[in-house]
Tab-separated table of C-alpha atoms in Angstrom:
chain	number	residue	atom	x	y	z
A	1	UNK	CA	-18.040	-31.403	44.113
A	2	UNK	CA	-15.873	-30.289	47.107
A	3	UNK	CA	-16.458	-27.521	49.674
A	4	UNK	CA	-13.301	-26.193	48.546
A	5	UNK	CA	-14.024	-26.472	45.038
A	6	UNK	CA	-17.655	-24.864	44.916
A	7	UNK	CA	-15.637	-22.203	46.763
A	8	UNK	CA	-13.841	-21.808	44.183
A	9	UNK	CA	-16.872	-21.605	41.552
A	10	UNK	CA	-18.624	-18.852	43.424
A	11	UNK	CA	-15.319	-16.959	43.903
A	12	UNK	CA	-15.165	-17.596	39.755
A	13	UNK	CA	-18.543	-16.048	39.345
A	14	UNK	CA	-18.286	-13.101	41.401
A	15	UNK	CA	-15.446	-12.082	39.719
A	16	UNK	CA	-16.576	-12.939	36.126
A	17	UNK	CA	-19.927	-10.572	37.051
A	18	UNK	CA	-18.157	-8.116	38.158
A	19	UNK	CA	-15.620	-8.283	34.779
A	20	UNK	CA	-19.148	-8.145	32.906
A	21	UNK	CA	-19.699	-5.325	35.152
A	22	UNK	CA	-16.295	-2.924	34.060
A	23	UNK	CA	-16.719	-4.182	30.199
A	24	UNK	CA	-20.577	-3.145	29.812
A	25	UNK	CA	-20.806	0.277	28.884
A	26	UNK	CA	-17.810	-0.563	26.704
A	27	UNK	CA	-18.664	-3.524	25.023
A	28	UNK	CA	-22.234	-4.819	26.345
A	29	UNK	CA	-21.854	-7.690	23.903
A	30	UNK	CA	-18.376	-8.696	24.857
A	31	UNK	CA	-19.473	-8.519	28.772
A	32	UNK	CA	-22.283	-10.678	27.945
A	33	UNK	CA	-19.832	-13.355	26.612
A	34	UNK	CA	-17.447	-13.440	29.544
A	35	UNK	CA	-20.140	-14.456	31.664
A	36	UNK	CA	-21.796	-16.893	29.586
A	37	UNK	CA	-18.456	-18.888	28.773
A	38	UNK	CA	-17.912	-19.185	32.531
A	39	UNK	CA	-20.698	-22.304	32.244
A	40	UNK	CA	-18.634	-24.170	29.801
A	41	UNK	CA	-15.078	-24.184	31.803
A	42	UNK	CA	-15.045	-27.440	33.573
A	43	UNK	CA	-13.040	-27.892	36.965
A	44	UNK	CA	-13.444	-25.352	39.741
A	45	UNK	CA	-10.085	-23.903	39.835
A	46	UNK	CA	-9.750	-23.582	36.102
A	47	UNK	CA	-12.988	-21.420	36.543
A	48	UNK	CA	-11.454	-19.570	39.056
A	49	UNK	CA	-8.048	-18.938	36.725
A	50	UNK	CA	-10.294	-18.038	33.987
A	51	UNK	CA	-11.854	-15.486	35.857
A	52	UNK	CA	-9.289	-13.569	36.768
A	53	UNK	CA	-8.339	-13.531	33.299
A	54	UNK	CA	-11.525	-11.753	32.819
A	55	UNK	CA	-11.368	-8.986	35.327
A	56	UNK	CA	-7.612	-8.574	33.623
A	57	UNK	CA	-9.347	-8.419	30.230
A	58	UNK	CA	-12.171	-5.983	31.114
A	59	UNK	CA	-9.986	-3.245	32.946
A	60	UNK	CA	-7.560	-3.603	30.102
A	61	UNK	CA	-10.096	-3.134	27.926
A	62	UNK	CA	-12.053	-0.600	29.284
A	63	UNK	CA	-9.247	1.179	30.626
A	64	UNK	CA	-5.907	0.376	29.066
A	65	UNK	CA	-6.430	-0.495	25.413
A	66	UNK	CA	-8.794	2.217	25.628
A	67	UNK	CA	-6.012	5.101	26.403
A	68	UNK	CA	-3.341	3.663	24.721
A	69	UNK	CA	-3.538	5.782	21.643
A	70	UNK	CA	-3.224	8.766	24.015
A	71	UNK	CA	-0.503	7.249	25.799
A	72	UNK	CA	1.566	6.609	22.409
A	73	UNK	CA	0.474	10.495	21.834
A	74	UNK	CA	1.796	11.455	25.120
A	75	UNK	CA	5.274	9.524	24.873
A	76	UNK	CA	5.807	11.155	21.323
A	77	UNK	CA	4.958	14.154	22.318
A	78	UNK	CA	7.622	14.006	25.391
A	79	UNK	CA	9.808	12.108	23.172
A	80	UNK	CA	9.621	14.941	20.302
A	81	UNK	CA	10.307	17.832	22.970
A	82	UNK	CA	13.761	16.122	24.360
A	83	UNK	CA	14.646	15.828	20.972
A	84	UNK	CA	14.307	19.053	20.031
A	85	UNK	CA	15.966	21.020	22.887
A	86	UNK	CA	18.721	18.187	22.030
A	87	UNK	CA	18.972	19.326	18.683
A	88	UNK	CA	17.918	23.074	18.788
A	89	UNK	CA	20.935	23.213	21.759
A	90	UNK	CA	23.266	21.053	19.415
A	91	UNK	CA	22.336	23.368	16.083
A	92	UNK	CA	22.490	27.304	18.343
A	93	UNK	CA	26.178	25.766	19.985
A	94	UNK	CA	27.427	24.659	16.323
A	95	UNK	CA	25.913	27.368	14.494
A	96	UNK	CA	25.884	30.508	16.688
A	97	UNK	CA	29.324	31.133	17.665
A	98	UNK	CA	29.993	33.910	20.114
A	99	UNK	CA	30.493	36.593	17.684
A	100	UNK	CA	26.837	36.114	16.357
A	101	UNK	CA	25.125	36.318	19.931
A	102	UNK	CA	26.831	39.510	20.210
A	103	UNK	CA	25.894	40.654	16.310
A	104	UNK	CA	22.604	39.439	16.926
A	105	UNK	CA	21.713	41.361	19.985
A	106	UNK	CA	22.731	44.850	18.300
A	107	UNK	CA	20.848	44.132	14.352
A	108	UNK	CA	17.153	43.265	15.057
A	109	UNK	CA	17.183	42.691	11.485
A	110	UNK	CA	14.917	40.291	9.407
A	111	UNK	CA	17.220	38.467	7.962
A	112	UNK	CA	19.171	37.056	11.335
A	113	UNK	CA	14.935	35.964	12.048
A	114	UNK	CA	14.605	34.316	8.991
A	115	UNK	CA	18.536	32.896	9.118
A	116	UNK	CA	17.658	31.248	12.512
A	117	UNK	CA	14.325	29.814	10.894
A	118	UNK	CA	16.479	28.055	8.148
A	119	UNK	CA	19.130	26.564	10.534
A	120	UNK	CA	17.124	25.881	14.056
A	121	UNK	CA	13.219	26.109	13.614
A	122	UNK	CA	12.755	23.928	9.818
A	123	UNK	CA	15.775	20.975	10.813
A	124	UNK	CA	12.872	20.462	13.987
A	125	UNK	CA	10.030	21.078	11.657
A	126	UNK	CA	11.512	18.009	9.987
A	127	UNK	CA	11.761	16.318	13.339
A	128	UNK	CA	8.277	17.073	14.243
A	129	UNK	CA	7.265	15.585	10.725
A	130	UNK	CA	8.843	12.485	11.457
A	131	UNK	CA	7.395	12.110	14.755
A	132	UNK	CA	3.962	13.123	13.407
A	133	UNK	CA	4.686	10.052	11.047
A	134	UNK	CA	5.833	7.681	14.277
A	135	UNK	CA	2.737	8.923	16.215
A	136	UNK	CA	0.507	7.826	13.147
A	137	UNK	CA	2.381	4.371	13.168
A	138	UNK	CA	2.469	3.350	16.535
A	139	UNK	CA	-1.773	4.542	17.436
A	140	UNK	CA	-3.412	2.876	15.067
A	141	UNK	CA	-5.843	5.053	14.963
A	142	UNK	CA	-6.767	8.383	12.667
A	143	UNK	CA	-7.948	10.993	15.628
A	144	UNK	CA	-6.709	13.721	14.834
A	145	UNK	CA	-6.763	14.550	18.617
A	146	UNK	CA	-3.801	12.569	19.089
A	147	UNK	CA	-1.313	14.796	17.318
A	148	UNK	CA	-2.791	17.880	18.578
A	149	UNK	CA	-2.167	16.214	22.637
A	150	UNK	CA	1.619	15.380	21.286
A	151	UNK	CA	1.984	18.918	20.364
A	152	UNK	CA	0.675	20.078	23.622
A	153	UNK	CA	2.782	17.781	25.967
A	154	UNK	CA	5.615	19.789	24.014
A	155	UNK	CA	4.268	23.376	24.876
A	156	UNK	CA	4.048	22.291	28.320
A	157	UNK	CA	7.556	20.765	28.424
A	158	UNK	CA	8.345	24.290	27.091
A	159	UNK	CA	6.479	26.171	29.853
A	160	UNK	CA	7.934	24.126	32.693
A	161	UNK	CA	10.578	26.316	34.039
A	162	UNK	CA	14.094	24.869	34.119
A	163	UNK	CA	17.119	25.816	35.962
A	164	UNK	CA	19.953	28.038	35.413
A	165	UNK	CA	19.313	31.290	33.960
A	166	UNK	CA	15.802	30.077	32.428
A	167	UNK	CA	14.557	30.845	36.602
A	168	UNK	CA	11.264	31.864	34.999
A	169	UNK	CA	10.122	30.418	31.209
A	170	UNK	CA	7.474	32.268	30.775
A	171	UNK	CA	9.052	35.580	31.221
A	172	UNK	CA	12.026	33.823	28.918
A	173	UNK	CA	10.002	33.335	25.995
A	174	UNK	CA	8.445	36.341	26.451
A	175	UNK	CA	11.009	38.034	25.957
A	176	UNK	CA	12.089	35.586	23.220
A	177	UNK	CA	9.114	36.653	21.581
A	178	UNK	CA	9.599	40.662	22.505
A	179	UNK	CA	13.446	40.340	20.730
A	180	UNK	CA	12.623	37.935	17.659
A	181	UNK	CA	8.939	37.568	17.163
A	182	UNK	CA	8.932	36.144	13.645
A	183	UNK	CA	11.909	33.233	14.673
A	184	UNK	CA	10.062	32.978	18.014
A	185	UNK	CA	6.428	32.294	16.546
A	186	UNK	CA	7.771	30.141	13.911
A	187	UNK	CA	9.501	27.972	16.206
A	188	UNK	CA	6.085	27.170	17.550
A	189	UNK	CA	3.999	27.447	14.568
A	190	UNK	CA	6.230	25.090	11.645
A	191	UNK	CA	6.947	22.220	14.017
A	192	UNK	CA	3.299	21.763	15.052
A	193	UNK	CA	2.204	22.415	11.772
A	194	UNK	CA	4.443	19.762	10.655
A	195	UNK	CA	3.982	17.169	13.230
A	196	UNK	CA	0.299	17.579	12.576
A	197	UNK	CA	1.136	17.179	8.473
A	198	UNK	CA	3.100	14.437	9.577
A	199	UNK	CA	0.087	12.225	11.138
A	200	UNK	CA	-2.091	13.228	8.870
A	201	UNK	CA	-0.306	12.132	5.519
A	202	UNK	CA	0.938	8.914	7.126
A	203	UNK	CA	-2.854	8.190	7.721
A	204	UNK	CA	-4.149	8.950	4.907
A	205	UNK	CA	-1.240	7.349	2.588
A	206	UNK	CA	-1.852	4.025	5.201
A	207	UNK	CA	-5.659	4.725	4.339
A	208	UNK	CA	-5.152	4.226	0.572
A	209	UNK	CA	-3.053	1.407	0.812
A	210	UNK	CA	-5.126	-0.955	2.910
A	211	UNK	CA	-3.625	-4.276	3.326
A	212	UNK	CA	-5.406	-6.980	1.066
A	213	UNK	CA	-6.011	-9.333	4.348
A	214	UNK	CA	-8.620	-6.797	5.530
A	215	UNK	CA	-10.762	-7.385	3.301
A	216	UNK	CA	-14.371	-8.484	4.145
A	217	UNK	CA	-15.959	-11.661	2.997
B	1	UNK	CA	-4.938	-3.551	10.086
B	2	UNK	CA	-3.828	-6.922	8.967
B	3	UNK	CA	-0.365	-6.691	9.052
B	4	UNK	CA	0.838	-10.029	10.129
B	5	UNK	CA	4.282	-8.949	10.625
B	6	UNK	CA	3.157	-6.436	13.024
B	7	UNK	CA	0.669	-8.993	14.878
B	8	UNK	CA	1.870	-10.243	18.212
B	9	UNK	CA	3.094	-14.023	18.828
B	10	UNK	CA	-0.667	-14.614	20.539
B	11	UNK	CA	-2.480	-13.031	17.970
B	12	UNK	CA	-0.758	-14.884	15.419
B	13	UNK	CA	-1.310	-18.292	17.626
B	14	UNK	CA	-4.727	-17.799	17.752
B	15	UNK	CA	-5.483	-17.000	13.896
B	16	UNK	CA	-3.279	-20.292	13.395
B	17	UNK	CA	-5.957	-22.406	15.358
B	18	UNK	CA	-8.626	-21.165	14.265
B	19	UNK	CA	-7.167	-21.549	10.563
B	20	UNK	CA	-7.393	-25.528	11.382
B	21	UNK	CA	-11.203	-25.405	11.056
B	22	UNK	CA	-11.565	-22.068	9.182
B	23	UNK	CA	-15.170	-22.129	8.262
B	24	UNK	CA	-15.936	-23.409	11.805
B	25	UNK	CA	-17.168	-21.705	15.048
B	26	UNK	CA	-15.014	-21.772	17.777
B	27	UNK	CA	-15.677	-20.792	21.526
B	28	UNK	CA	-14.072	-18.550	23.970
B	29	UNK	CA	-12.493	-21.620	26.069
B	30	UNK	CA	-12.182	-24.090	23.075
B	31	UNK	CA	-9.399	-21.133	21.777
B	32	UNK	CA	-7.643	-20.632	25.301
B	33	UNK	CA	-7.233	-24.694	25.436
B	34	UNK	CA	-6.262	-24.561	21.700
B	35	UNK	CA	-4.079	-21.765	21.904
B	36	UNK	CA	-2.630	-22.159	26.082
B	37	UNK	CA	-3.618	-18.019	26.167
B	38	UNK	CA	-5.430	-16.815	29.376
B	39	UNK	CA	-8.660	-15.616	29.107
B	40	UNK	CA	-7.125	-12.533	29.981
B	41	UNK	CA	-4.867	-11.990	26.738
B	42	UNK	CA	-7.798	-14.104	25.009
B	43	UNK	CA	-10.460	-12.145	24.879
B	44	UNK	CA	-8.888	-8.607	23.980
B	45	UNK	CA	-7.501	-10.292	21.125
B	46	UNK	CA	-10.616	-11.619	19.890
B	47	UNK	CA	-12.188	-7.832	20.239
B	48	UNK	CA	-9.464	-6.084	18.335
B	49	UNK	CA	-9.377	-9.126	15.501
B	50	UNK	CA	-13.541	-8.576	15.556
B	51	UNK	CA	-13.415	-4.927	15.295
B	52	UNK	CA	-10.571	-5.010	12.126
B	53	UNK	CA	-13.537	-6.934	10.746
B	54	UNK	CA	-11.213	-10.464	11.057
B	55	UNK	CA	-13.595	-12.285	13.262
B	56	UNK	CA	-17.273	-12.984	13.003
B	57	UNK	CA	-18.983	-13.739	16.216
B	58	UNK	CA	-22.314	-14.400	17.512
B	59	UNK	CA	-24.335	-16.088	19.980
B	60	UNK	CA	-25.098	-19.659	19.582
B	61	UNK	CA	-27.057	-22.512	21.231
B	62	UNK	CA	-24.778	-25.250	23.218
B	63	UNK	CA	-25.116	-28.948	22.704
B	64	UNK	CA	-25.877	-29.347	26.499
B	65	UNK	CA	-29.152	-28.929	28.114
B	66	UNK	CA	-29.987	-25.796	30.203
B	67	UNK	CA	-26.599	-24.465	29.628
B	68	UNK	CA	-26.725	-20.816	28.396
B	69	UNK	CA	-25.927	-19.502	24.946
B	70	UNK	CA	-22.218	-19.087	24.741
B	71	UNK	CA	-20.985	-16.372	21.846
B	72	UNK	CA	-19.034	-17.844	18.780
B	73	UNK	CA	-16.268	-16.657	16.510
B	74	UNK	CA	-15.500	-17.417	13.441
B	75	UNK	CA	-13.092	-15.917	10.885
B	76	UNK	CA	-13.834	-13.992	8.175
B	77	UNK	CA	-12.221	-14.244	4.673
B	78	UNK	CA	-9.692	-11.293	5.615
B	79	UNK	CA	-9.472	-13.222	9.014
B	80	UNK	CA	-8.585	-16.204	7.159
B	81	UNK	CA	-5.883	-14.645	4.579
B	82	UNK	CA	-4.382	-12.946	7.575
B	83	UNK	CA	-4.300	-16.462	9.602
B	84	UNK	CA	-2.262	-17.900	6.625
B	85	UNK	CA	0.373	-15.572	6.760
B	86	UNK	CA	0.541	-15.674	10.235
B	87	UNK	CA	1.130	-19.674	9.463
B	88	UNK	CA	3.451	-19.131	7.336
B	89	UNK	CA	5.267	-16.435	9.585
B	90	UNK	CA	4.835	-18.680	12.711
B	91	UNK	CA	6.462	-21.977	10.347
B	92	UNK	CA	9.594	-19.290	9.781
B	93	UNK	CA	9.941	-18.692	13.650
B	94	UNK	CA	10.134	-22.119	14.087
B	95	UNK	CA	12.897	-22.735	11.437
B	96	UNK	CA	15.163	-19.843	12.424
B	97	UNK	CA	14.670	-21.256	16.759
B	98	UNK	CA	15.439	-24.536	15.275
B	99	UNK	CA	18.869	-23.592	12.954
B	100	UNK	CA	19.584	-21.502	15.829
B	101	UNK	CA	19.626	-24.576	18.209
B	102	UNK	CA	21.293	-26.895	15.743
B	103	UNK	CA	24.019	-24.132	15.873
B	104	UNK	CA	24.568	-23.732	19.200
C-alpha cells in the first residue's frame, strides 16, 4: 500500500461516512449499505471514485429525487400560466373585436359573463385539464399536493404585476372582479377545478391499469 | 411503475445484468463493474427499482473473513419480467444504431 494510496482510502471513507451521514434519516438502510460496500472496492483510487459517487447519490437522494415531484409541479404550473395568458390574449384579440369592448362596458348583462365563460375561461379549463393530466404523468406520484402547488404557481404568476397599463394587478383584478364577477371567479375557479380533475383521473385511470411487470413474486 | 419504455438507458442496463443470474444476489460494486454506472447513478437506481417492489435486497455475510456484511439485491419476479423487456428493448437499440451505421 502507498502513502499516496492509503491517502486516498481515508479520503474514500470520510466521504462515504459522511454520504451515510446525508442519506440516514432518509433511508437508514440504504446509508448503511454505502458504507459497508466501501470494504469490498479494491484499489485505492477506485475507492476514492466510488465515493464520490456516494456523496452524489445521497444529496440526490435526499435532496433532489426527493423534490422532484414538486419541481415537475412547479414547471407545469409556470408552464400552464404562459399558456394561458397566450391563449386567453389570442382568444379576447380574435374574439372581442372593438365593438364588443365598447358593448361590453355599457350592458353588465349575464349573458356577455356567461358568453366570455364559453369562449375564454372553458377552452383554458381544457388546458388546465390537460396539464393536470401532464403533471400526473411526468411525477410519478399520486399527492394530491402537487396539483394544488401547480395551481398556485399560476395565481402567483397572476398576482405578479406586469407592465403597461396592468401598473398594479391586484387593483386590476379587482376591478375585474367589481365589473364581471361571475366571468372573473370562473376564470379562477373551472381551470383549477379542472387541472385538479385532470391529475386526479389520470392517477386513478394509471392506478387501475397497473402494468403486469409490477407485480410481486 | 414498470414501464420499460419509460425506464432510462441505466436502468434498463442494470435490470439486463442482473437478468444474467436472475435468481442470484448481486452486490452494490459487482453491478457498477457489470453495468460501467457510477456508484453515483448506481445506487438511486437500485432505491427507486426496490421501492416499485422490482428489487429484493438484504444484508448478507461475505465470503472473506472480518469483512463486514455488505447488502444484496436481487430481483423480484416483476423485477425480472421488467428486465426482459428491457432486453428485448435494449437488443432493438442495438439493431436500429447498427442499420443506422450500415447506412451511413
Amino acid at each position: 500500500m502507498t502513502a499516496s494510496g492509503a491517502w486516498q482510502r481515508r479520503i474514500a471513507l470520510r466521504l462515504v461516512r459522511h454520504a451515510a451521514r446525508v442519506l440516514r434519516t432518509a433511508r437508514p438502510e440504504w446509508s448503511e449499505a454505502l458504507e459497508s460496500e466501501l470494504n469490498h472496492v479494491p484499489g485505492h483510487y477506485r475507492a476514492l471514485m466510488w465515493a464520490i459517487g456516494c456523496v452524489r447519490a445521497s444529496y440526490r437522494e435526499r435532496y433532489l429525487d426527493r423534490s422532484r415531484p414538486l419541481l415537475a409541479a412547479i414547471a407545469v404550473g409556470l408552464v400552464f400560466a404562459l399558456l394561458d395568458e397566450f391563449v386567453s390574449g389570442t382568444l379576447a384579440a380574435v374574439a372581442w373585436p372593438q365593438w364588443y369592448v365598447a358593448f361590453a362596458g355599457s350592458h353588465r348583462h349575464l349573458s356577455l359573463e356567461l358568453w366570455s365563460i364559453v369562449a375564454v375561461t372553458l377552452p383554458i379549463a381544457l388546458l388546465a385539464a390537460g396539464s393536470g393530466a401532464l403533471l400526473a404523468r411526468v411525477s410519478n406520484t399520486s399527492r394530491i399536493m402537487l396539483p394544488w402547488a401547480s395551481i398556485g404557481v399560476w395565481v402567483i404568476y397572476l398576482l405578479v404585476p406586469t407592465p403597461g397599463p396592468c401598473v398594479v394587478a391586484l387593483r386590476v383584478l379587482w376591478e375585474d372582479l367589481v365589473r364581471s364577477p361571475t366571468s372573473s371567479i370562473a376564470g379562477v375557479v373551472l381551470p383549477g377545478c379542472a387541472l385538479i380533475v385532470g391529475f386526479r383521473r389520470t392517477r386513478i385511470l394509471e392506478d387501475r391499469n397497473p402494468p403486469a411487470t409490477t407485480s410481486e413474486e | 411503475m414498470g414501464r420499460p419504455q419509460n425506464a432510462s438507458r441505466q436502468t434498463r442496463l442494470l435490470l439486463t445484468a442482473m437478468l444474467e443470474q436472475p435468481r442470484a444476489w448481486h452486490y452494490g460494486y459487482e453491478l457498477a463493474k457489470a453495468t460501467g454506472l457510477t456508484s453515483g447513478t448506481l445506487y438511486p437506481l437500485l432505491m427507486r427499482l426496490s421501492d416499485r417492489g422490482l428489487l429484493d435486497s438484504e444484508w448478507r455475510e461475505p465470503q472473506g473473513n472480518g469483512r463486514p456484511p455488505r447488502h444484496a439485491y436481487r430481483l423480484t419476479a416483476g423485477g425480472i419480467q421488467l428486465a426482459r423487456e428491457s432486453e428485448k428493448l435494449l437488443a432493438d437499440e442495438r439493431i436500429v444504431h447498427r442499420k443506422a451505421r450500415t447506412d451511413l
